[in-house]
Amino acid sequence: MAHSGKYFIETYGCQMNEHDSEKMCELLERLGLQVDASPEQADVVVINTCAIREKAEHKVYSSLGTLRNMKRDKPEMIVVVAGCVAQQQKAKLLTKFHHLDLVLGAHHISELPELIEHIGKTRERISRVEFCNDVSSLHMLAPARGSSPVCSYVTVMQGCSNFCAYCVVPFTRGKEQSRDSLEIIEEVSELAGRGIKEITLLGQNVNAYGKDLENGRRFSQLLEKLSLVQGIERIRFTTSHPKDFDSSLAEAIAGLEKVCEHVHLPLQSGSDKVLEAMGRGYKFSDYLDKIQLLRIRAPECAITADMIVGFPGESDDDFEATVKALHRVRFDQIFSFKFSPRPGTLAEHMTDQVPEEIKKARLAKVHEIQDEITQTYHRQLEGSVVEALIEGHGRLQGQFFGRTRTNKIVNFSDDGHHAVGDIVKVTILRGLKHSLLGEIV
Ligand code: SF4
């Protein structure tokens, strides 16, 4: 195909997917394509999919339906489906959607340019979804493209070996595979050279990093090494698993200046019965022990979590245990979801599914409780001074936005003396429901 033209990319799901999309953008631009804000004018359209929740999967099918009509008017358009739905459905997608050209699994992202060129020349329809044991493709610098030019993701491992009963990730991303630490350090140094100030280390189970490596390196050791990289001011990481959270990680958060005080530690349910059915590998009391460990060593640390309501067999008492857990832990923020059965998982055929109405009511209650807790935390910050990295310009003119070390969004007015990438002290004037409002000290 001609080395000019436009591409459009639509992303669903998690930060891992966002980062994969950033990499695909970089690869398509190396081919000479330029991004377009809508698919109508694009020569290549990529839908990077998520299969974690039913809703996200349905959106993918609806986008594909819209593209069918567009491709009728523009038959040379190349349509790609990447991500978890691609991995799960494989070549079946090609049979179902005749206007689809490429099904691309997560382990094959680096091959995107060659595949696009090949399809452009031959119009062959391709499915490339096999798992491979080579993590070298994860070493791909992607320019910071998200909300900020000074923050970047770095994938340190891929896959997950936990097989929680509700989750598709082990089927769509394969088993846990860690990258070599030297390669990661090299990548982070390069990012620092490009002006990146903050990195977020990504892995489906990031704190299990190193367990599969020969030298059995720990995640906390990786944090130590990365703390030495000149130019990087802040290090974040996500997502951690409670069973792999140990004292060395609590020590790293407490002791390493660049490691930000925030841990995302999905709890999923407050009921031991439900946790066992989910196959999470811990009881609520184990989870509390880890939280206590963290709060003793790093009392400033913010804790966020994922929660699922309506898992099969979740009784009123089980849900009550979740409510109690929210009050007991008092998370800074949570991401809560209604359980939806995902194809191929253990929970798909579990009996005792919870009726939709009950799930809805439980989710609403969780939101209500958590909103109040989050806002209380935000209000408690009023009058205090926090450190914020300026990530970009806010929606209002003359305003910057940034995040505190504890991962709270803060908007503040531009005092004319600072720029994106600066770390500033901000006095919090108001604690709102989802963010903070402040002014530079
Ligand atoms: S730990 Fe469980 S929920 Fe998380 S990615 Fe692995 S299987 Fe999915």
Coordinates of C-alpha atoms and ligand atoms in Angstrom, one line a residue:
M1 CA 0.0 0.0 0.0
A2 CA 1.1 3.6 -0.5
H3 CA 3.1 5.0 2.4
S4 CA 0.7 7.8 3.0
G5 CA -2.8 8.0 4.1
K6 CA -4.6 7.9 7.4
Y7 CA -5.4 5.6 10.3
F8 CA -8.0 5.6 13.0
I9 CA -7.7 3.6 16.2
E10 CA -10.4 2.9 18.8
T11 CA -9.4 1.5 22.2
Y12 CA -11.5 -0.4 24.7
G13 CA -10.5 -1.6 28.2
C14 CA -7.5 -1.3 30.5
Q15 CA -4.2 0.6 30.6
M16 CA -2.5 -2.4 29.1
N17 CA -4.7 -2.0 26.0
E18 CA -4.2 1.8 25.9
H19 CA -0.4 1.1 25.9
D20 CA -0.8 -1.5 23.1
S21 CA -2.7 1.1 21.1
E22 CA 0.1 3.7 21.7
K23 CA 2.5 1.1 20.3
M24 CA 0.3 0.4 17.3
C25 CA 0.0 4.2 16.6
E26 CA 3.8 4.4 16.6
L27 CA 4.1 1.5 14.2
L28 CA 1.5 2.8 11.8
E29 CA 3.2 6.2 11.8
R30 CA 6.4 4.5 10.9
L31 CA 4.6 3.3 7.9
G32 CA 3.8 6.8 6.9
L33 CA 0.2 6.9 8.0
Q34 CA -1.2 9.8 10.0
V35 CA -3.8 9.6 12.7
D36 CA -7.4 10.8 11.9
A37 CA -10.0 11.6 14.4
S38 CA -12.7 9.5 12.7
P39 CA -12.8 6.3 10.7
E40 CA -14.6 7.7 7.6
Q41 CA -11.4 9.0 6.0
A42 CA -9.0 6.3 7.3
D43 CA -7.2 3.8 5.1
V44 CA -6.5 1.6 8.2
V45 CA -8.9 1.2 11.1
V46 CA -7.8 -0.6 14.2
I47 CA -10.2 -1.6 16.9
N48 CA -8.3 -2.6 20.0
T49 CA -10.8 -4.7 22.0
C50 CA -11.4 -5.7 25.5
A51 CA -13.3 -8.9 26.5
I52 CA -13.1 -8.5 30.3
R53 CA -16.7 -7.3 30.4
E54 CA -19.6 -8.1 28.2
K55 CA -20.5 -4.5 27.6
A56 CA -17.1 -3.7 26.1
E57 CA -17.3 -6.7 23.8
H58 CA -20.8 -5.7 22.6
K59 CA -19.4 -2.2 21.7
V60 CA -16.7 -3.8 19.6
Y61 CA -19.4 -5.7 17.5
S62 CA -21.4 -2.5 17.1
S63 CA -18.3 -0.6 15.9
L64 CA -17.6 -3.5 13.4
G65 CA -21.2 -3.2 12.2
T66 CA -20.7 0.5 11.5
L67 CA -17.4 -0.2 9.6
R68 CA -19.2 -2.7 7.4
N69 CA -21.2 0.2 5.8
M70 CA -18.1 2.4 5.5
K71 CA -16.1 -0.3 3.8
R72 CA -18.9 -0.7 1.2
D73 CA -18.0 2.9 0.0
K74 CA -14.3 2.4 0.5
P75 CA -13.3 -1.2 -0.3
E76 CA -9.6 -0.6 0.0
M77 CA -9.9 0.2 3.7
I78 CA -8.0 -2.3 5.9
V79 CA -10.0 -3.2 9.1
V80 CA -8.0 -4.7 12.0
V81 CA -9.4 -6.2 15.3
A82 CA -6.7 -6.5 17.9
G83 CA -6.7 -7.2 21.7
C84 CA -8.6 -9.7 23.8
V85 CA -11.7 -10.3 21.6
A86 CA -9.3 -11.0 18.7
Q87 CA -7.4 -13.5 20.8
Q88 CA -10.6 -15.2 22.0
Q89 CA -12.5 -15.4 18.8
K90 CA -9.5 -15.9 16.5
A91 CA -10.3 -16.7 12.9
K92 CA -14.0 -17.1 13.7
L93 CA -14.1 -13.3 13.5
L94 CA -13.1 -13.4 9.9
T95 CA -15.9 -15.8 9.1
K96 CA -18.4 -13.6 11.0
F97 CA -17.3 -10.3 9.6
H98 CA -16.5 -10.5 5.9
H99 CA -15.2 -6.9 5.8
L100 CA -12.5 -7.7 8.5
D101 CA -9.0 -8.0 7.1
L102 CA -6.8 -8.8 10.1
V103 CA -7.3 -10.4 13.5
L104 CA -4.2 -9.5 15.6
G105 CA -3.4 -11.1 19.0
A106 CA -1.5 -9.3 21.7
H107 CA 1.7 -11.2 21.1
H108 CA 1.9 -10.1 17.5
I109 CA 1.6 -6.3 17.7
S110 CA 5.1 -5.7 16.5
E111 CA 4.2 -7.4 13.2
L112 CA 1.4 -4.9 12.4
P113 CA 3.3 -2.9 9.7
E114 CA 4.4 -6.0 7.7
L115 CA 0.9 -7.4 7.9
I116 CA -0.7 -4.2 6.8
E117 CA 1.6 -4.0 3.8
H118 CA 1.0 -7.6 2.9
I119 CA -2.8 -7.2 3.1
G120 CA -2.6 -3.9 1.1
K121 CA -0.8 -5.8 -1.7
T122 CA -2.6 -9.2 -1.7
R123 CA -5.9 -8.5 0.1
E124 CA -5.3 -11.8 1.9
R125 CA -7.4 -12.0 5.2
I126 CA -5.2 -13.0 8.1
S127 CA -5.6 -14.2 11.7
R128 CA -2.4 -14.0 13.7
V129 CA -3.2 -15.0 17.3
E130 CA -0.8 -17.8 18.4
F131 CA 0.9 -17.2 21.8
C132 CA 4.7 -17.0 21.7
N133 CA 7.2 -17.1 24.5
D134 CA 9.2 -14.2 23.2
V135 CA 8.7 -11.1 25.3
S136 CA 11.2 -9.1 23.2
S137 CA 8.3 -7.6 21.3
L138 CA 7.3 -5.8 24.5
H139 CA 10.4 -3.7 24.1
M140 CA 8.9 -1.1 21.9
L141 CA 9.2 2.6 22.8
A142 CA 5.9 4.4 22.3
P143 CA 5.8 8.1 22.4
A144 CA 3.8 9.5 25.3
R145 CA 0.4 10.1 23.7
G146 CA -2.2 9.7 26.5
S147 CA -3.3 12.7 28.4
S148 CA 0.3 13.9 29.0
P149 CA 3.6 14.3 27.1
V150 CA 5.6 13.7 30.3
C151 CA 4.1 10.4 31.5
S152 CA 4.6 7.0 29.8
Y153 CA 3.6 3.4 30.3
V154 CA 6.3 0.6 30.4
T155 CA 5.2 -3.0 30.1
V156 CA 7.3 -5.1 32.4
M157 CA 5.5 -8.4 32.0
Q158 CA 2.7 -9.9 30.0
G159 CA 0.0 -12.5 30.8
C160 CA -1.3 -14.0 34.0
S161 CA -1.1 -17.5 35.5
N162 CA -3.8 -17.1 38.1
F163 CA -7.0 -18.2 36.3
C164 CA -9.5 -16.4 38.5
A165 CA -12.8 -18.0 37.8
Y166 CA -14.3 -14.9 36.1
C167 CA -11.4 -13.7 34.0
V168 CA -10.4 -14.1 30.4
V169 CA -6.9 -12.7 30.7
P170 CA -4.9 -16.0 31.1
F171 CA -6.7 -17.1 27.9
T172 CA -6.2 -13.9 25.9
R173 CA -2.7 -12.9 27.1
G174 CA -1.1 -16.2 28.0
K175 CA 1.0 -17.1 31.1
E176 CA 3.0 -14.7 33.1
Q177 CA 6.2 -13.7 31.3
S178 CA 8.6 -11.1 32.7
R179 CA 11.0 -9.0 30.7
D180 CA 14.6 -8.9 31.4
S181 CA 15.3 -6.1 33.9
L182 CA 18.3 -4.7 32.0
E183 CA 16.0 -4.2 28.9
I184 CA 13.4 -2.4 31.0
I185 CA 16.1 -0.1 32.6
E186 CA 17.3 0.7 29.1
E187 CA 13.8 1.5 27.9
V188 CA 13.1 3.7 30.9
S189 CA 16.5 5.5 30.4
E190 CA 15.5 6.2 26.8
L191 CA 12.1 7.5 27.9
A192 CA 13.9 9.8 30.4
G193 CA 16.0 11.1 27.5
R194 CA 12.9 12.0 25.6
G195 CA 11.6 14.1 28.6
I196 CA 9.4 11.6 30.3
K197 CA 9.2 12.3 34.0
E198 CA 6.7 9.7 35.2
I199 CA 6.5 6.0 34.3
T200 CA 3.8 3.5 35.1
L201 CA 5.0 0.0 35.1
L202 CA 2.3 -2.3 33.6
G203 CA 1.6 -5.9 34.1
Q204 CA -1.6 -7.9 34.6
N205 CA -0.1 -9.1 37.8
V206 CA 2.8 -6.6 38.1
N207 CA 4.0 -7.5 41.6
A208 CA 4.6 -11.1 40.4
Y209 CA 7.3 -9.6 38.2
G210 CA 10.4 -11.8 38.1
K211 CA 9.0 -15.0 39.6
D212 CA 9.3 -16.7 36.2
L213 CA 12.8 -15.4 35.6
E214 CA 15.8 -17.6 36.3
N215 CA 17.3 -15.3 38.8
G216 CA 14.0 -15.0 40.6
R217 CA 14.3 -11.2 40.8
R218 CA 11.6 -9.5 42.9
F219 CA 9.5 -6.6 41.7
S220 CA 10.8 -4.5 44.6
Q221 CA 14.3 -5.0 43.2
L222 CA 13.2 -3.7 39.8
L223 CA 11.7 -0.6 41.5
E224 CA 15.1 -0.1 43.2
K225 CA 17.0 -0.2 40.0
L226 CA 14.5 2.0 38.1
S227 CA 14.8 4.6 40.9
L228 CA 18.3 5.2 39.9
V229 CA 17.4 6.3 36.4
Q230 CA 18.3 10.0 36.0
G231 CA 15.5 12.2 34.8
I232 CA 12.6 9.9 36.0
E233 CA 10.9 11.6 38.9
R234 CA 8.0 9.3 39.6
I235 CA 7.3 5.6 39.4
R236 CA 3.9 4.0 39.5
F237 CA 2.8 0.5 38.8
T238 CA -0.4 -1.4 38.2
T239 CA -2.1 -3.9 38.8
S240 CA -0.9 -5.7 41.9
H241 CA -2.3 -9.0 43.2
P242 CA -2.9 -9.3 47.0
K243 CA -1.4 -12.8 47.2
D244 CA 1.9 -11.4 45.7
F245 CA 2.0 -8.3 47.8
D246 CA 4.8 -8.7 50.3
S247 CA 6.7 -6.7 52.9
S248 CA 9.5 -5.9 50.3
L249 CA 7.0 -4.0 48.2
A250 CA 5.7 -2.1 51.2
E251 CA 9.3 -1.2 52.1
A252 CA 9.9 -0.1 48.5
I253 CA 6.9 2.3 48.6
A254 CA 8.0 3.6 52.0
G255 CA 11.7 3.9 51.2
L256 CA 12.2 4.8 47.6
E257 CA 11.5 8.4 47.0
K258 CA 10.5 8.1 43.4
V259 CA 8.0 5.4 44.0
C260 CA 4.6 7.0 44.4
E261 CA 2.4 6.3 47.4
H262 CA -0.4 4.5 45.6
V263 CA -1.3 0.9 45.3
H264 CA -4.1 -0.6 43.2
L265 CA -4.9 -3.8 45.0
P266 CA -8.1 -5.5 43.7
L267 CA -10.1 -7.0 46.5
Q268 CA -13.1 -8.1 44.4
S269 CA -15.3 -9.3 47.3
G270 CA -15.4 -9.0 51.1
S271 CA -16.8 -12.5 51.5
D272 CA -14.4 -15.5 51.9
K273 CA -16.9 -17.8 50.3
V274 CA -17.1 -15.7 47.2
L275 CA -13.3 -15.1 47.1
E276 CA -12.8 -18.9 47.2
A277 CA -15.3 -19.4 44.4
M278 CA -13.5 -16.7 42.4
G279 CA -10.2 -18.6 43.0
R280 CA -8.5 -15.4 44.3
G281 CA -6.1 -17.3 46.6
Y282 CA -6.7 -15.2 49.8
K283 CA -9.3 -14.5 52.5
F284 CA -10.5 -11.1 53.5
S285 CA -8.4 -11.3 56.7
D286 CA -5.2 -12.0 54.5
Y287 CA -6.1 -8.9 52.5
L288 CA -6.5 -6.8 55.7
D289 CA -3.1 -8.0 56.9
K290 CA -1.4 -6.7 53.7
I291 CA -3.2 -3.4 54.0
Q292 CA -2.1 -3.1 57.6
L293 CA 1.5 -3.9 56.6
L294 CA 1.3 -1.1 54.0
R295 CA -0.4 1.4 56.3
I296 CA 2.2 0.8 59.0
R297 CA 5.2 1.2 56.7
A298 CA 3.7 3.9 54.4
P299 CA 0.8 5.6 56.1
E300 CA 0.4 8.2 53.3
C301 CA -0.2 5.5 50.7
A302 CA -3.5 5.7 48.9
I303 CA -5.2 2.3 48.2
T304 CA -7.6 1.7 45.4
A305 CA -9.3 -1.6 44.4
D306 CA -11.6 -3.4 42.0
M307 CA -14.8 -4.9 43.3
I308 CA -17.2 -7.3 41.6
V309 CA -20.8 -7.6 42.7
G310 CA -23.2 -10.4 41.8
F311 CA -20.7 -13.2 41.4
P312 CA -22.6 -16.5 41.1
G313 CA -23.8 -17.6 44.5
E314 CA -23.3 -14.2 46.1
S315 CA -26.0 -14.1 48.9
D316 CA -27.3 -11.1 50.8
D317 CA -24.8 -12.0 53.6
D318 CA -21.9 -12.2 51.1
F319 CA -22.8 -8.8 49.8
E320 CA -23.1 -7.5 53.3
A321 CA -19.5 -8.7 53.9
T322 CA -18.5 -6.6 50.8
V323 CA -20.2 -3.5 52.3
K324 CA -18.5 -4.1 55.6
A325 CA -15.1 -4.4 53.8
L326 CA -15.6 -1.0 52.1
H327 CA -16.2 0.6 55.5
R328 CA -13.4 -1.3 57.1
V329 CA -10.7 -0.6 54.5
R330 CA -11.9 2.8 53.4
F331 CA -10.4 2.7 49.9
D332 CA -9.4 6.0 48.3
Q333 CA -11.3 5.0 45.2
I334 CA -12.7 1.8 43.7
F335 CA -13.7 0.5 40.3
S336 CA -16.7 -1.6 40.8
F337 CA -18.5 -3.8 38.2
K338 CA -21.5 -6.2 37.9
F339 CA -20.3 -9.7 37.3
S340 CA -20.9 -10.8 33.7
P341 CA -20.1 -14.3 32.6
R342 CA -17.2 -14.4 30.1
P343 CA -16.9 -17.2 27.5
G344 CA -14.4 -19.8 28.3
T345 CA -14.1 -19.0 32.0
L346 CA -14.9 -21.2 34.9
A347 CA -17.7 -18.9 36.1
E348 CA -19.5 -19.0 32.7
H349 CA -21.4 -22.1 33.6
M350 CA -21.7 -21.6 37.3
T351 CA -25.2 -22.2 38.6
D352 CA -26.8 -19.8 41.0
Q353 CA -26.3 -16.7 38.8
V354 CA -27.5 -13.5 40.6
P355 CA -30.5 -11.8 38.9
E356 CA -29.7 -8.6 37.0
E357 CA -31.9 -6.4 39.2
I358 CA -30.1 -7.5 42.3
K359 CA -26.7 -6.9 40.7
K360 CA -27.8 -3.4 39.8
A361 CA -29.1 -2.6 43.2
R362 CA -25.8 -3.9 44.8
L363 CA -23.7 -1.9 42.4
A364 CA -25.6 1.2 43.2
K365 CA -25.1 0.7 46.9
V366 CA -21.4 0.1 46.5
H367 CA -21.2 3.4 44.4
E368 CA -23.0 5.3 47.1
I369 CA -20.8 4.1 49.9
Q370 CA -17.6 4.6 48.0
D371 CA -18.5 8.1 46.7
E372 CA -19.0 9.3 50.2
I373 CA -15.7 7.8 51.4
T374 CA -13.8 9.3 48.4
Q375 CA -15.3 12.7 48.8
T376 CA -14.4 12.6 52.6
Y377 CA -10.8 11.9 51.7
H378 CA -10.8 14.7 49.2
R379 CA -12.3 17.2 51.7
Q380 CA -9.8 16.2 54.3
L381 CA -7.1 17.5 51.9
E382 CA -8.6 21.0 51.8
G383 CA -6.0 23.4 53.2
S384 CA -3.1 21.0 52.8
V385 CA -0.1 21.3 50.4
V386 CA 0.5 18.4 48.0
E387 CA 3.1 17.7 45.3
A388 CA 1.8 17.5 41.8
L389 CA 3.4 16.8 38.5
I390 CA 2.0 19.1 35.8
E391 CA 0.8 16.7 33.2
G392 CA -1.0 19.1 30.8
H393 CA -3.4 22.0 30.4
G394 CA -6.8 21.6 32.0
R395 CA -10.1 21.9 30.2
L396 CA -10.5 25.5 31.4
Q397 CA -8.3 28.2 29.9
G398 CA -5.3 29.1 32.1
Q399 CA -5.5 25.9 34.0
F400 CA -3.1 23.0 34.5
F401 CA -3.9 19.5 35.6
G402 CA -1.7 17.0 37.3
R403 CA -1.8 14.2 39.8
T404 CA -0.7 14.0 43.4
R405 CA 1.8 11.3 44.4
T406 CA -1.3 9.4 45.7
N407 CA -2.8 9.5 42.1
K408 CA -5.5 12.0 42.7
I409 CA -6.3 14.4 39.9
V410 CA -5.8 18.1 40.8
N411 CA -6.6 21.1 38.7
F412 CA -4.9 24.4 39.4
S413 CA -4.4 27.8 37.7
D414 CA -1.3 28.5 35.6
D415 CA 0.7 31.0 37.6
G416 CA 2.8 31.9 34.5
H417 CA 6.0 30.6 36.0
H418 CA 5.6 26.8 35.3
A419 CA 5.3 24.4 32.4
V420 CA 4.1 20.9 31.7
G421 CA 6.6 18.5 33.3
D422 CA 7.3 20.6 36.4
I423 CA 6.7 19.3 39.9
V424 CA 5.0 21.9 42.0
K425 CA 3.5 22.4 45.4
V426 CA -0.2 22.9 45.3
T427 CA -2.5 24.1 48.1
I428 CA -5.8 22.2 48.0
L429 CA -8.7 24.7 48.0
R430 CA -11.6 22.3 47.4
G431 CA -12.1 18.5 47.5
L432 CA -14.6 17.6 44.8
K433 CA -16.3 14.2 44.1
H434 CA -13.7 13.0 41.5
S435 CA -10.9 15.5 41.8
L436 CA -9.2 18.3 43.7
L437 CA -9.0 22.0 43.0
G438 CA -6.0 24.0 44.1
E439 CA -3.5 26.8 43.5
I440 CA 0.3 26.7 43.1
V441 CA 2.1 27.7 46.4
Ligands
SF4_1 S1 -5.1 -12.1 38.6 FE1 -7.1 -13.0 38.1 S2 -8.3 -11.2 37.5 FE2 -6.2 -10.5 37.4 S3 -5.6 -10.9 35.3 FE3 -5.0 -12.7 36.4 S4 -6.8 -14.1 36.2 FE4 -7.5 -12.0 35.6

